[in-house]
Tab-separated table of C-alpha atoms in Angstrom:
chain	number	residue	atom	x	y	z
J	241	UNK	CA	104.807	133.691	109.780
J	242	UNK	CA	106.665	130.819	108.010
J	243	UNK	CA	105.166	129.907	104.856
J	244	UNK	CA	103.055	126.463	104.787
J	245	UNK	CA	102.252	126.163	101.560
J	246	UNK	CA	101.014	122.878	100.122
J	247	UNK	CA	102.999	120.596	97.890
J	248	UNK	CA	103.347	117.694	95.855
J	249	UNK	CA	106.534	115.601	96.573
J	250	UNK	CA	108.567	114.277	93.835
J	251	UNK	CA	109.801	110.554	93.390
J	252	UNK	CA	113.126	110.682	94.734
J	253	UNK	CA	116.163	108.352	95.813
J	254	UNK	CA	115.220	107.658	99.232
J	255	UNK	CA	116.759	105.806	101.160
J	256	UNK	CA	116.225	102.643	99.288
J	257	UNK	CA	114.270	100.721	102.082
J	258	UNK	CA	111.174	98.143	101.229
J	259	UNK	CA	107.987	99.215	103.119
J	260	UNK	CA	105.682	96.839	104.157
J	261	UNK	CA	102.638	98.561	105.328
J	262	UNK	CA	100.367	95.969	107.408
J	263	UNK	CA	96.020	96.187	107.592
J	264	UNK	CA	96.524	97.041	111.239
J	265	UNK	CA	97.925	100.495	110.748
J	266	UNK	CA	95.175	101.421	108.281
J	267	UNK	CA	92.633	100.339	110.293
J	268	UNK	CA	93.849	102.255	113.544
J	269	UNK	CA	94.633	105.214	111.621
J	270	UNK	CA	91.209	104.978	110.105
J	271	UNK	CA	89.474	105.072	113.609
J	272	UNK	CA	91.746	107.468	114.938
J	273	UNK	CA	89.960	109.810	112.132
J	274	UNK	CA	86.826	108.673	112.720
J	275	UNK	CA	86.711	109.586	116.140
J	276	UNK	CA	88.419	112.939	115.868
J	277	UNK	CA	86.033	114.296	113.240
J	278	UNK	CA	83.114	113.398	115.690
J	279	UNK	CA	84.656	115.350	117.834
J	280	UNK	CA	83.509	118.681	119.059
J	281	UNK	CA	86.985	119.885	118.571
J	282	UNK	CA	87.400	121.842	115.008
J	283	UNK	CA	90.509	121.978	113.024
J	284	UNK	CA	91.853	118.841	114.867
J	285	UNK	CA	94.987	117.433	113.145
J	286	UNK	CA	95.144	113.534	113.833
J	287	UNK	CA	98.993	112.516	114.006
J	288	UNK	CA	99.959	109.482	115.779
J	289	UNK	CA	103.654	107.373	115.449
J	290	UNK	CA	104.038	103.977	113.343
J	291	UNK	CA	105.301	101.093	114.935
J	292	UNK	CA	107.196	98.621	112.954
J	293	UNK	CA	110.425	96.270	113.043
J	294	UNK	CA	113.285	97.086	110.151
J	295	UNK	CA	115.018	93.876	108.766
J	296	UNK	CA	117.637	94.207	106.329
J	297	UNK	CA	116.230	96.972	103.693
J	298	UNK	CA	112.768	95.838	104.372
J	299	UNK	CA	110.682	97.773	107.235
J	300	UNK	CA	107.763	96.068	107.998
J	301	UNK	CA	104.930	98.764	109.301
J	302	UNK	CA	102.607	96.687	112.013
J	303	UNK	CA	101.111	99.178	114.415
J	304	UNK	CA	100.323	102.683	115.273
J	305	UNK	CA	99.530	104.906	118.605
J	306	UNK	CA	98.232	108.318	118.417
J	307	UNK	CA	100.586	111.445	119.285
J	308	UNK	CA	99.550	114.290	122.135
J	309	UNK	CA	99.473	118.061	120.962
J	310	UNK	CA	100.369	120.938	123.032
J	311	UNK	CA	98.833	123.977	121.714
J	312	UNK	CA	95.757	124.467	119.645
J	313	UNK	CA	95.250	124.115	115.736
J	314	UNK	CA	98.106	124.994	113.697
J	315	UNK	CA	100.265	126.151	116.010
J	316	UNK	CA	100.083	123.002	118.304
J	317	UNK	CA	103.559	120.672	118.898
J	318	UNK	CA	104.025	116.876	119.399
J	319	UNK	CA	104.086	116.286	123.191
J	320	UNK	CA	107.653	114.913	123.499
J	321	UNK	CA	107.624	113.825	127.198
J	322	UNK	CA	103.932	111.741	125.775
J	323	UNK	CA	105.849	110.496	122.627
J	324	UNK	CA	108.628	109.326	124.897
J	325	UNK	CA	106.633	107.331	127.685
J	326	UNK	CA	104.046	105.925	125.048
J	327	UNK	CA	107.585	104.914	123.001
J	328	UNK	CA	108.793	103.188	126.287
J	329	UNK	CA	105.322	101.796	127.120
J	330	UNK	CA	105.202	99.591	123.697
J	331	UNK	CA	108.397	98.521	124.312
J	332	UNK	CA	107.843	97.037	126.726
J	333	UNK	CA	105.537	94.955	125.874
J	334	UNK	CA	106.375	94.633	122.260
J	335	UNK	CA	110.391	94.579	122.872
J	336	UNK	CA	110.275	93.965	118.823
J	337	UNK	CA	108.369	97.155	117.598
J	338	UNK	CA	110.175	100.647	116.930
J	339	UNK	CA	109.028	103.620	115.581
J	340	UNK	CA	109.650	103.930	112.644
J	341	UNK	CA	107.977	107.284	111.409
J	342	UNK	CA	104.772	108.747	111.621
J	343	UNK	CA	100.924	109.684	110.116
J	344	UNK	CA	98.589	112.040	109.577
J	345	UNK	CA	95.507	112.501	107.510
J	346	UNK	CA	94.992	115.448	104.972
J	347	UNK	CA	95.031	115.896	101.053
J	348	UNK	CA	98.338	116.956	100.532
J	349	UNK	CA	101.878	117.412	102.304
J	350	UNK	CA	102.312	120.697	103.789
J	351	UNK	CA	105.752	121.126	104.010
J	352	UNK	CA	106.708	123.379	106.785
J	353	UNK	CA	104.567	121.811	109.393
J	354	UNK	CA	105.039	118.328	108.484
J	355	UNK	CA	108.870	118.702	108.252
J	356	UNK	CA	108.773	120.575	111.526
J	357	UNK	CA	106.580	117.195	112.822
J	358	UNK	CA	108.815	114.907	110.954
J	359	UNK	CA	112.385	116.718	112.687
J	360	UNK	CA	110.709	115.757	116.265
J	361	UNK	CA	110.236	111.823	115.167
J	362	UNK	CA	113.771	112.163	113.745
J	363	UNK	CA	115.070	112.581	117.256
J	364	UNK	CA	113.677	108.946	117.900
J	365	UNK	CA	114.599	107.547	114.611
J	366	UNK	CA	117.130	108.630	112.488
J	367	UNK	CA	115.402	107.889	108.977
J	368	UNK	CA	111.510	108.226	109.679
J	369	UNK	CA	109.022	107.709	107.013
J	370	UNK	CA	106.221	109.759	106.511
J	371	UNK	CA	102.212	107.902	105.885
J	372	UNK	CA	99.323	110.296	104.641
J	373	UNK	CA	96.075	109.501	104.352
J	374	UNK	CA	93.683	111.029	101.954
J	375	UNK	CA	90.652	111.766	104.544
J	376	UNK	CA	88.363	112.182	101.454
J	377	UNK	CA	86.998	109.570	99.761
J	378	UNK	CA	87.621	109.398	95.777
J	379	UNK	CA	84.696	108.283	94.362
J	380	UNK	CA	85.287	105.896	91.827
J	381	UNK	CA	89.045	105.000	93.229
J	382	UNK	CA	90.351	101.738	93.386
J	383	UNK	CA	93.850	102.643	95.077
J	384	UNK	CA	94.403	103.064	98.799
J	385	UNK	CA	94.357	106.649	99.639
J	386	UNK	CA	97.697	106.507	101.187
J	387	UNK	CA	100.932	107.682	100.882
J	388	UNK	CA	104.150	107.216	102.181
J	389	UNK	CA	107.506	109.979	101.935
J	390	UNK	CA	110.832	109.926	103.065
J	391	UNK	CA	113.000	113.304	103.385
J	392	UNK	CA	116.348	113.757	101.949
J	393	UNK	CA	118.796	116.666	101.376
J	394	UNK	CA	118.301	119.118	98.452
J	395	UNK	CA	119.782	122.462	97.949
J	396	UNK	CA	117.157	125.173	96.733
J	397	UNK	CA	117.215	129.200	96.829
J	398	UNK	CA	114.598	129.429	99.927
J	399	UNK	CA	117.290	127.585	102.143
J	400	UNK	CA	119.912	130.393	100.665
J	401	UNK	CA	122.443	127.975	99.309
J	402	UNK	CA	122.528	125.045	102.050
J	403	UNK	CA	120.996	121.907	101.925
J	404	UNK	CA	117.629	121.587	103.524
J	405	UNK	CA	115.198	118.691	103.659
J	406	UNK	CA	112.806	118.149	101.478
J	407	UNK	CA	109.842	115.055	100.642
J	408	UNK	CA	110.127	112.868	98.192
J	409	UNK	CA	107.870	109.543	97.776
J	410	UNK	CA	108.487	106.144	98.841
J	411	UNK	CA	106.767	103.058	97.434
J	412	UNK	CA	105.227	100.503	99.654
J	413	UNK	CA	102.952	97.524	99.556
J	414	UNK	CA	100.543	95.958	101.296
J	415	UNK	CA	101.271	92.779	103.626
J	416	UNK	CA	99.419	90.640	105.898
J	417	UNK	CA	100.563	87.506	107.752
J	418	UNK	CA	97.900	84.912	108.150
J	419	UNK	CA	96.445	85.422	111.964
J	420	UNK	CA	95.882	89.695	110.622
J	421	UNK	CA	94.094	88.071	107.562
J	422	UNK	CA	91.508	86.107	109.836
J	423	UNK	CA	90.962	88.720	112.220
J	424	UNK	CA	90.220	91.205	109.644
J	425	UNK	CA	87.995	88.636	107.575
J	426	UNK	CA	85.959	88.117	111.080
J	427	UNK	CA	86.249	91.965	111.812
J	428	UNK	CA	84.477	92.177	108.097
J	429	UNK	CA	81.844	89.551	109.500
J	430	UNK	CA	80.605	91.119	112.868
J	431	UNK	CA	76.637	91.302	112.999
J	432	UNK	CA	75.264	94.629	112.906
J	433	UNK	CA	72.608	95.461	115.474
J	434	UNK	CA	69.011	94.252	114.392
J	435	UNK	CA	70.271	91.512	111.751
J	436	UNK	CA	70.429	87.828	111.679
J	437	UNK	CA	73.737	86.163	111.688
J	438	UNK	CA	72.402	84.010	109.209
J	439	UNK	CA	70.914	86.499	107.209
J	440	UNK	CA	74.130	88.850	107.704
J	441	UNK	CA	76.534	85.715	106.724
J	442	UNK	CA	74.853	85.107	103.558
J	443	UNK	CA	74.435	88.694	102.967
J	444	UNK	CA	78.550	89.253	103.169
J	445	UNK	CA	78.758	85.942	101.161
J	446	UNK	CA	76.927	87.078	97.988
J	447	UNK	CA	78.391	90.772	98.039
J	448	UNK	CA	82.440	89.108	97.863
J	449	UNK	CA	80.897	86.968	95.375
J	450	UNK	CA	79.619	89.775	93.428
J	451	UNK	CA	82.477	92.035	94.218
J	452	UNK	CA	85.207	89.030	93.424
J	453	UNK	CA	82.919	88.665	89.546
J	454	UNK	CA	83.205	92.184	89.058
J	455	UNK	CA	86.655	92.372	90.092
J	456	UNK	CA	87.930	89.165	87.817
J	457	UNK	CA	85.807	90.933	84.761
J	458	UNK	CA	87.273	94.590	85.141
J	459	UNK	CA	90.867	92.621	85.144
J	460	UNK	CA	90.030	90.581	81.694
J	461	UNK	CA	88.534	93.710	80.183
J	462	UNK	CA	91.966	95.474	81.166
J	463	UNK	CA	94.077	92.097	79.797
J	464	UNK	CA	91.882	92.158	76.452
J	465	UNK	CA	92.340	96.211	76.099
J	466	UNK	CA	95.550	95.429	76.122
J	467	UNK	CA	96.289	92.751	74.028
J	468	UNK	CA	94.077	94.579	71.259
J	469	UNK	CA	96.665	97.629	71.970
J	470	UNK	CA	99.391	95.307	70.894
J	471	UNK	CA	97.969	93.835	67.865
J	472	UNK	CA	96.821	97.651	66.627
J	473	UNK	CA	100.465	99.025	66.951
J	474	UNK	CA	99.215	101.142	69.635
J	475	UNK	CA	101.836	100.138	72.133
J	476	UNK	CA	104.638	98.013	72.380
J	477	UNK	CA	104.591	94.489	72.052
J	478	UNK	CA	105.802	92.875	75.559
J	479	UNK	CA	106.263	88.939	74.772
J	480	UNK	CA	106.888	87.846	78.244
J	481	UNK	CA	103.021	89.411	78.678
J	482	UNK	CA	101.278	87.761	75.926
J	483	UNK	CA	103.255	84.228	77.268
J	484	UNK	CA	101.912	84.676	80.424
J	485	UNK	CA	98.238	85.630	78.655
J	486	UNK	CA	98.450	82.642	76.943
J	487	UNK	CA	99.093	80.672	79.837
J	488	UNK	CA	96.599	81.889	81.310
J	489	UNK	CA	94.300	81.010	78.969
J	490	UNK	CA	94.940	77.636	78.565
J	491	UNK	CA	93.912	76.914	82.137
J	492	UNK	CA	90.402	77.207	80.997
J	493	UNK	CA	88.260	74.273	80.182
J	494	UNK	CA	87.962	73.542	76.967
J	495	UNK	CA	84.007	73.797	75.501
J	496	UNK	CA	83.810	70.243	74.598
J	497	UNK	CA	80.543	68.075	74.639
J	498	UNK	CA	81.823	66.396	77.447
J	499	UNK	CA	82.416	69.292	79.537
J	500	UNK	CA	78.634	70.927	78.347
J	501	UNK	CA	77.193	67.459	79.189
J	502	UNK	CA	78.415	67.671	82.616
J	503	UNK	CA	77.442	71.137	83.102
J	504	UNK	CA	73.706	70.200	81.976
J	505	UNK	CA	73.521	67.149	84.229
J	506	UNK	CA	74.863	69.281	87.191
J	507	UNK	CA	72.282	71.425	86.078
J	508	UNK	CA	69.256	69.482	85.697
J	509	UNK	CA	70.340	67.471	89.618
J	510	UNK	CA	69.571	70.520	90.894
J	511	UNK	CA	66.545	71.430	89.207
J	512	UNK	CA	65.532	67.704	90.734
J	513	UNK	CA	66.574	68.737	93.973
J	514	UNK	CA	64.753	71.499	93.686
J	515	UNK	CA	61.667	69.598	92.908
J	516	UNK	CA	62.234	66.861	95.065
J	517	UNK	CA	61.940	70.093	98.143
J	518	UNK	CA	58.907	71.551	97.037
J	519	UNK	CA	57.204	68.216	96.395
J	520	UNK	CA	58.312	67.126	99.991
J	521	UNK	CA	57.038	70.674	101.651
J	522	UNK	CA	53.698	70.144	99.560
J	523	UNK	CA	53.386	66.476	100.584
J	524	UNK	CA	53.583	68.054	104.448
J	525	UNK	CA	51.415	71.010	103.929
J	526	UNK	CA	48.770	68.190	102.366
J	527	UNK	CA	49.501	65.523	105.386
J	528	UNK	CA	48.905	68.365	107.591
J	529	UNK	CA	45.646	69.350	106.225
J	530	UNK	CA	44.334	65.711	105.865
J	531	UNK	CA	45.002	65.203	109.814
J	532	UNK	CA	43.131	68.814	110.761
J	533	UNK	CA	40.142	67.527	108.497
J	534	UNK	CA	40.142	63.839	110.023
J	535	UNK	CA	40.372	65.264	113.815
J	536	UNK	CA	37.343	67.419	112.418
J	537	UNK	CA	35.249	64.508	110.732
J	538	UNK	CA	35.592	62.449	114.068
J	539	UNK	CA	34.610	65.437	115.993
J	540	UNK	CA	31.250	66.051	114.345
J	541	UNK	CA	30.644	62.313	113.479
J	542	UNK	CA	30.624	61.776	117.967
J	543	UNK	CA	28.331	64.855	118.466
J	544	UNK	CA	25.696	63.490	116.443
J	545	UNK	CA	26.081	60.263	118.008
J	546	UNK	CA	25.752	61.516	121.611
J	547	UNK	CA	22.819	63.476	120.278
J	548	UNK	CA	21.298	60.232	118.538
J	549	UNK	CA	21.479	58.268	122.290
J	550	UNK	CA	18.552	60.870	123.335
């Protein structure tokens, strides 16, 4: 038995490259999971290929499609003849896209079997890159539990002298072109079953408004942590920092009378229109009641007539 053990992989060289990873290739990978763990299956790994286009040093990452095992559990191997046609499929229709490496879900790298995984994409791409993603939520995290590793060549005393492959991290950030921002806003907005899309619109509205408030106060606590660091001696003062602080500080209006003058009167026109609605709903609710007593009066007021004629 070859030994799997987990590991951590270092920050390394790499190969240099830019990766831009794109909100369509977390999404699918994120469904991918979520249908495999619903899955009677047990111990199902979910691997699949990433699509992407390479420009320069920069690869941007745009697309996914899952990978077909052969074998059960640990000892199962990436279909190549599946890889292959699914490869050929996408390019034809996407004549852009290449693959450009690979994912899988789990907590940590396991080096055997994801090098012996990551030696089958090489055969389709010289320099693939490797995306893992954390399956378990963190509570409290504010990251994206992903990762992405490259390989290259190290010498150790396991591979008896010779250089052997080995992971090492790769930075990447997140990118979005405008028509993948507006379908995953309106992916955010979809009605759930038994709501209102009124009541569901204004329901997403207030929660980004409350997340966006907490977000912009957790970033001025962090700025004002900070800045109190510097002045205490506690860590280096960075000038180009407190510039751009300052900056940003001066954007804010200034609490003149003016500016609290205007705030009131925006405040008390619409307290009016406020008013102004209930007093027109109460005005209705009173019209309404006058016309249900009149039709009433005039009701009672012809029976006793008729009555009076005999």
């Amino acid at each position: 038995m070859e030994d799997d053990r987990k590991s951590v992989p270092a920050q390394g060289e790499g190969s240099g490259l830019e990766f831009k990873l794109h909100p369509l290739v977390i999404i699918n990978i994120s469904d991918h999971f979520t249908r495999c763990s619903l899955n009677v299956k047990e111990n199902g790994r979910v691997l699949g290929c990433l699509l992407g286009e390479q420009t320069g040093r920069i690869v941007h990452i745009t697309n996914t499609f899952e990978m077909r095992l052969e074998g059960e559990n640990e000892e199962a191997k990436v279909d190549r003849n599946f890889l292959s046609a699914k490869k050929e499929q996408y390019k034809t229709v996407f004549p852009d896209l290449e693959v450009v490496g690979w994912y899988r879900t789990g907590g940590e790298v396991r080096e055997v079997e994801d090098l012996r995984t990551h030696a089958v994409i090489g055969e389709v791409n010289e320099s693939p890159v490797f995306l893992l993603m954390d399956s378990k939520i963190k509570e409290g995290s504010r990251d994206l539990p992903i990762s992405l590793y490259e390989t290259e060549l190290r010498v150790s005393s396991a591979s008896g002298g010779a250089p052997s492959p080995h992971f090492v991290g790769a930075k990447y950030t997140v990118d979005s072109l405008e028509a993948e921002r507006i379908a995953v806003d309106q992916v955010a907005r979809i009605v759930p079953s038994g709501k209102t899309s009124t009541t569901d619109q204004l329901t997403s509205h207030m929660t980004g408004m409350q997340n966006a408030v907490k977000m912009l106060r957790d970033r001025i606590a962090v700025i004002l942590e900070t800045v109190k660091a510097m002045r205490d001696g506690k860590i280096p003062t960075d000038h180009g920092l407190l510039r751009e602080v300052s900056s940003l500080a001066r954007r804010l209006p200034v609490g003149t009378s003016k500016v609290d003058h205007e705030l009131g009167a925006d405040y008390d026109d619409t307290l009016m229109m406020a008013h102004l609605s209930v007093m027109t709903k109460g005005n209705a609710k009173m019209h309404e009641v006058i016309n249900k007593m009149n039709a009433t009066y005039d009701s009672r007021v012809a029976s006793h007539h008729r009555r009076g004629l005999f």
